[in-house]
Coordinates of C-alpha atoms in Angstrom, one line a residue:
X292 CA -54.3 56.0 -58.1
X293 CA -52.5 53.7 -60.5
X294 CA -54.1 52.3 -63.7
X295 CA -52.1 49.5 -65.2
X296 CA -52.3 46.3 -67.2
X297 CA -53.7 43.2 -65.5
X298 CA -51.3 40.5 -64.5
X299 CA -52.1 37.0 -63.3
X300 CA -51.3 37.9 -59.7
X301 CA -54.3 40.3 -59.7
X302 CA -56.8 37.5 -60.3
X303 CA -58.0 36.9 -56.7
X304 CA -58.5 40.6 -56.1
X305 CA -60.5 41.0 -59.3
X306 CA -62.7 38.0 -58.3
X307 CA -63.2 39.7 -54.9
X308 CA -64.3 42.8 -56.8
X309 CA -66.8 40.8 -58.8
X310 CA -68.1 39.1 -55.7
X311 CA -68.6 42.5 -53.9
X312 CA -70.9 43.4 -56.7
X313 CA -73.0 40.2 -56.6
X314 CA -76.0 39.9 -56.8
X315 CA -77.0 43.4 -57.7
X316 CA -74.7 44.0 -60.6
X317 CA -73.9 40.5 -61.8
X318 CA -75.7 37.2 -62.1
X319 CA -74.0 34.3 -60.3
X320 CA -73.7 32.5 -63.6
X321 CA -71.4 35.2 -64.9
X322 CA -68.6 34.4 -62.4
X323 CA -67.3 31.5 -64.5
X324 CA -67.2 33.7 -67.6
X325 CA -65.3 36.3 -65.7
X326 CA -62.8 33.8 -64.3
X327 CA -62.3 32.5 -67.9
X328 CA -61.7 36.1 -69.1
X329 CA -59.1 36.6 -66.4
X330 CA -57.4 33.4 -67.3
X331 CA -57.4 34.4 -70.9
X332 CA -55.9 37.8 -70.0
X333 CA -53.3 36.2 -67.8
X334 CA -51.6 34.4 -70.8
X335 CA -52.5 30.9 -69.6
X336 CA -53.7 29.9 -73.1
X337 CA -57.3 30.0 -71.9
X338 CA -59.7 30.7 -74.8
X339 CA -62.4 33.2 -73.8
X340 CA -65.8 32.6 -75.3
X341 CA -69.0 34.6 -74.9
X342 CA -72.0 35.5 -77.1
X343 CA -70.4 38.9 -78.0
X344 CA -66.8 37.8 -78.1
X345 CA -66.9 36.0 -81.4
X346 CA -64.5 37.7 -83.8
X347 CA -61.9 39.6 -81.7
X348 CA -58.6 40.8 -83.0
X349 CA -57.3 42.4 -79.8
X350 CA -58.3 42.5 -76.2
X351 CA -56.9 44.1 -73.0
X352 CA -57.6 44.3 -69.3
X353 CA -56.6 46.8 -66.7
X354 CA -56.7 47.3 -62.9
X355 CA -57.2 50.4 -60.9
X356 CA -55.0 50.2 -57.8
X357 CA -54.9 52.5 -54.7
X358 CA -51.6 52.4 -52.8
X359 CA -53.4 52.1 -49.5
X360 CA -56.2 49.7 -50.5
X361 CA -54.9 47.5 -53.3
X362 CA -56.9 46.8 -56.5
X363 CA -60.3 48.4 -56.2
X364 CA -61.4 48.2 -59.9
X365 CA -60.8 46.4 -63.1
X366 CA -62.1 46.7 -66.7
X367 CA -61.0 46.1 -70.3
X368 CA -62.2 46.0 -73.9
X369 CA -61.9 44.0 -77.0
X370 CA -61.9 44.9 -80.7
X371 CA -64.3 43.3 -83.0
X372 CA -62.9 42.5 -86.5
X373 CA -65.1 43.7 -89.4
X374 CA -67.4 45.7 -87.2
X375 CA -65.2 48.6 -86.2
X376 CA -66.3 48.1 -82.6
X377 CA -64.4 48.4 -79.4
X378 CA -66.5 46.6 -76.8
X379 CA -66.0 47.5 -73.2
X380 CA -65.7 44.3 -71.1
X381 CA -65.9 43.4 -67.4
X382 CA -65.7 46.9 -66.0
X383 CA -66.3 47.1 -62.2
X384 CA -65.3 48.9 -59.0
X385 CA -65.4 47.2 -55.6
X386 CA -68.7 47.9 -53.9
X387 CA -66.9 49.7 -51.0
X388 CA -65.4 52.2 -53.5
X389 CA -68.5 53.1 -55.5
X390 CA -69.4 56.7 -56.1
X391 CA -65.9 58.0 -55.5
X392 CA -64.8 58.7 -59.1
X393 CA -63.0 55.5 -59.7
X394 CA -65.5 54.2 -62.2
X395 CA -65.1 57.4 -64.2
X396 CA -61.3 57.1 -64.1
X397 CA -61.4 53.5 -65.3
X398 CA -63.9 54.4 -68.1
X399 CA -61.8 57.4 -69.3
X400 CA -58.6 55.4 -69.2
X401 CA -60.1 52.7 -71.5
X402 CA -61.7 55.3 -73.7
X403 CA -58.4 57.1 -74.2
X404 CA -56.6 53.9 -75.2
X405 CA -59.3 53.0 -77.6
X406 CA -59.3 56.4 -79.2
X407 CA -55.6 56.3 -79.6
X408 CA -55.2 52.7 -80.8
X409 CA -58.5 52.4 -82.8
X410 CA -59.6 55.9 -83.7
X411 CA -62.2 54.7 -86.3
X412 CA -64.0 52.3 -83.9
X413 CA -67.1 53.1 -81.9
X414 CA -67.4 52.0 -78.3
X415 CA -70.2 49.6 -77.3
X416 CA -71.1 47.7 -74.2
X417 CA -73.7 45.6 -72.5
X418 CA -74.6 46.6 -68.9
X419 CA -77.6 46.4 -66.6
X420 CA -80.5 48.6 -65.4
X421 CA -78.3 49.3 -62.3
X422 CA -75.4 50.9 -64.2
X423 CA -76.7 52.2 -67.6
X424 CA -77.2 55.7 -66.2
X425 CA -73.5 55.9 -65.3
X426 CA -72.6 55.2 -68.9
X427 CA -75.2 57.7 -70.1
X428 CA -73.3 60.3 -68.1
X429 CA -70.2 59.3 -70.0
X430 CA -71.9 60.0 -73.3
X431 CA -73.2 56.6 -74.2
X432 CA -76.7 55.9 -75.5
X433 CA -79.0 52.9 -74.9
X434 CA -79.7 51.1 -78.2
X435 CA -81.6 48.0 -76.8
X436 CA -83.0 46.7 -73.6
X437 CA -83.4 42.9 -73.1
X438 CA -85.5 41.9 -70.1
X439 CA -83.6 39.5 -67.9
X440 CA -80.9 39.4 -70.5
X441 CA -78.2 38.6 -67.9
X442 CA -80.3 36.6 -65.5
X443 CA -83.4 36.7 -63.5
X444 CA -84.3 40.4 -62.8
X445 CA -81.0 41.5 -64.4
X446 CA -81.9 43.4 -67.6
X447 CA -79.3 43.8 -70.4
X448 CA -78.8 47.3 -71.7
X449 CA -76.9 47.5 -75.0
X450 CA -75.2 50.9 -75.4
X451 CA -73.0 52.7 -77.9
X452 CA -71.0 56.0 -78.2

């Protein structure tokens, strides 16, 4: 297993990971936001915008690659100025590789980087009713639930650690 920084050549594989998790884990409307995030991470000059990405001072994105399978996961974070928050962003594992420990590896990798680079920040994220229990196992706590916050029948769970 290799965890490394995202590069533009990873884009199509990351989109395939997103698509493997649709419609259960993502609303279709989120695909364009995700593609914009990838373009932003790829250094194309794309400006990423979302309701929570308003005052970022740093962001990063990573892929989880298996030598025999290619990229099977991706996830990143961004640092909010003035809030001392590190917000996990666009974390996902290809549906064919769920429940094999790759999500935990990707989470721990991001957590270690955040703790090293931003030791005074708390980790926060928004996720859905389908994945919040995974993050609870990682030590995060639900702070708010917004019914259909990501789309029809896709509730938003805000969490913190």
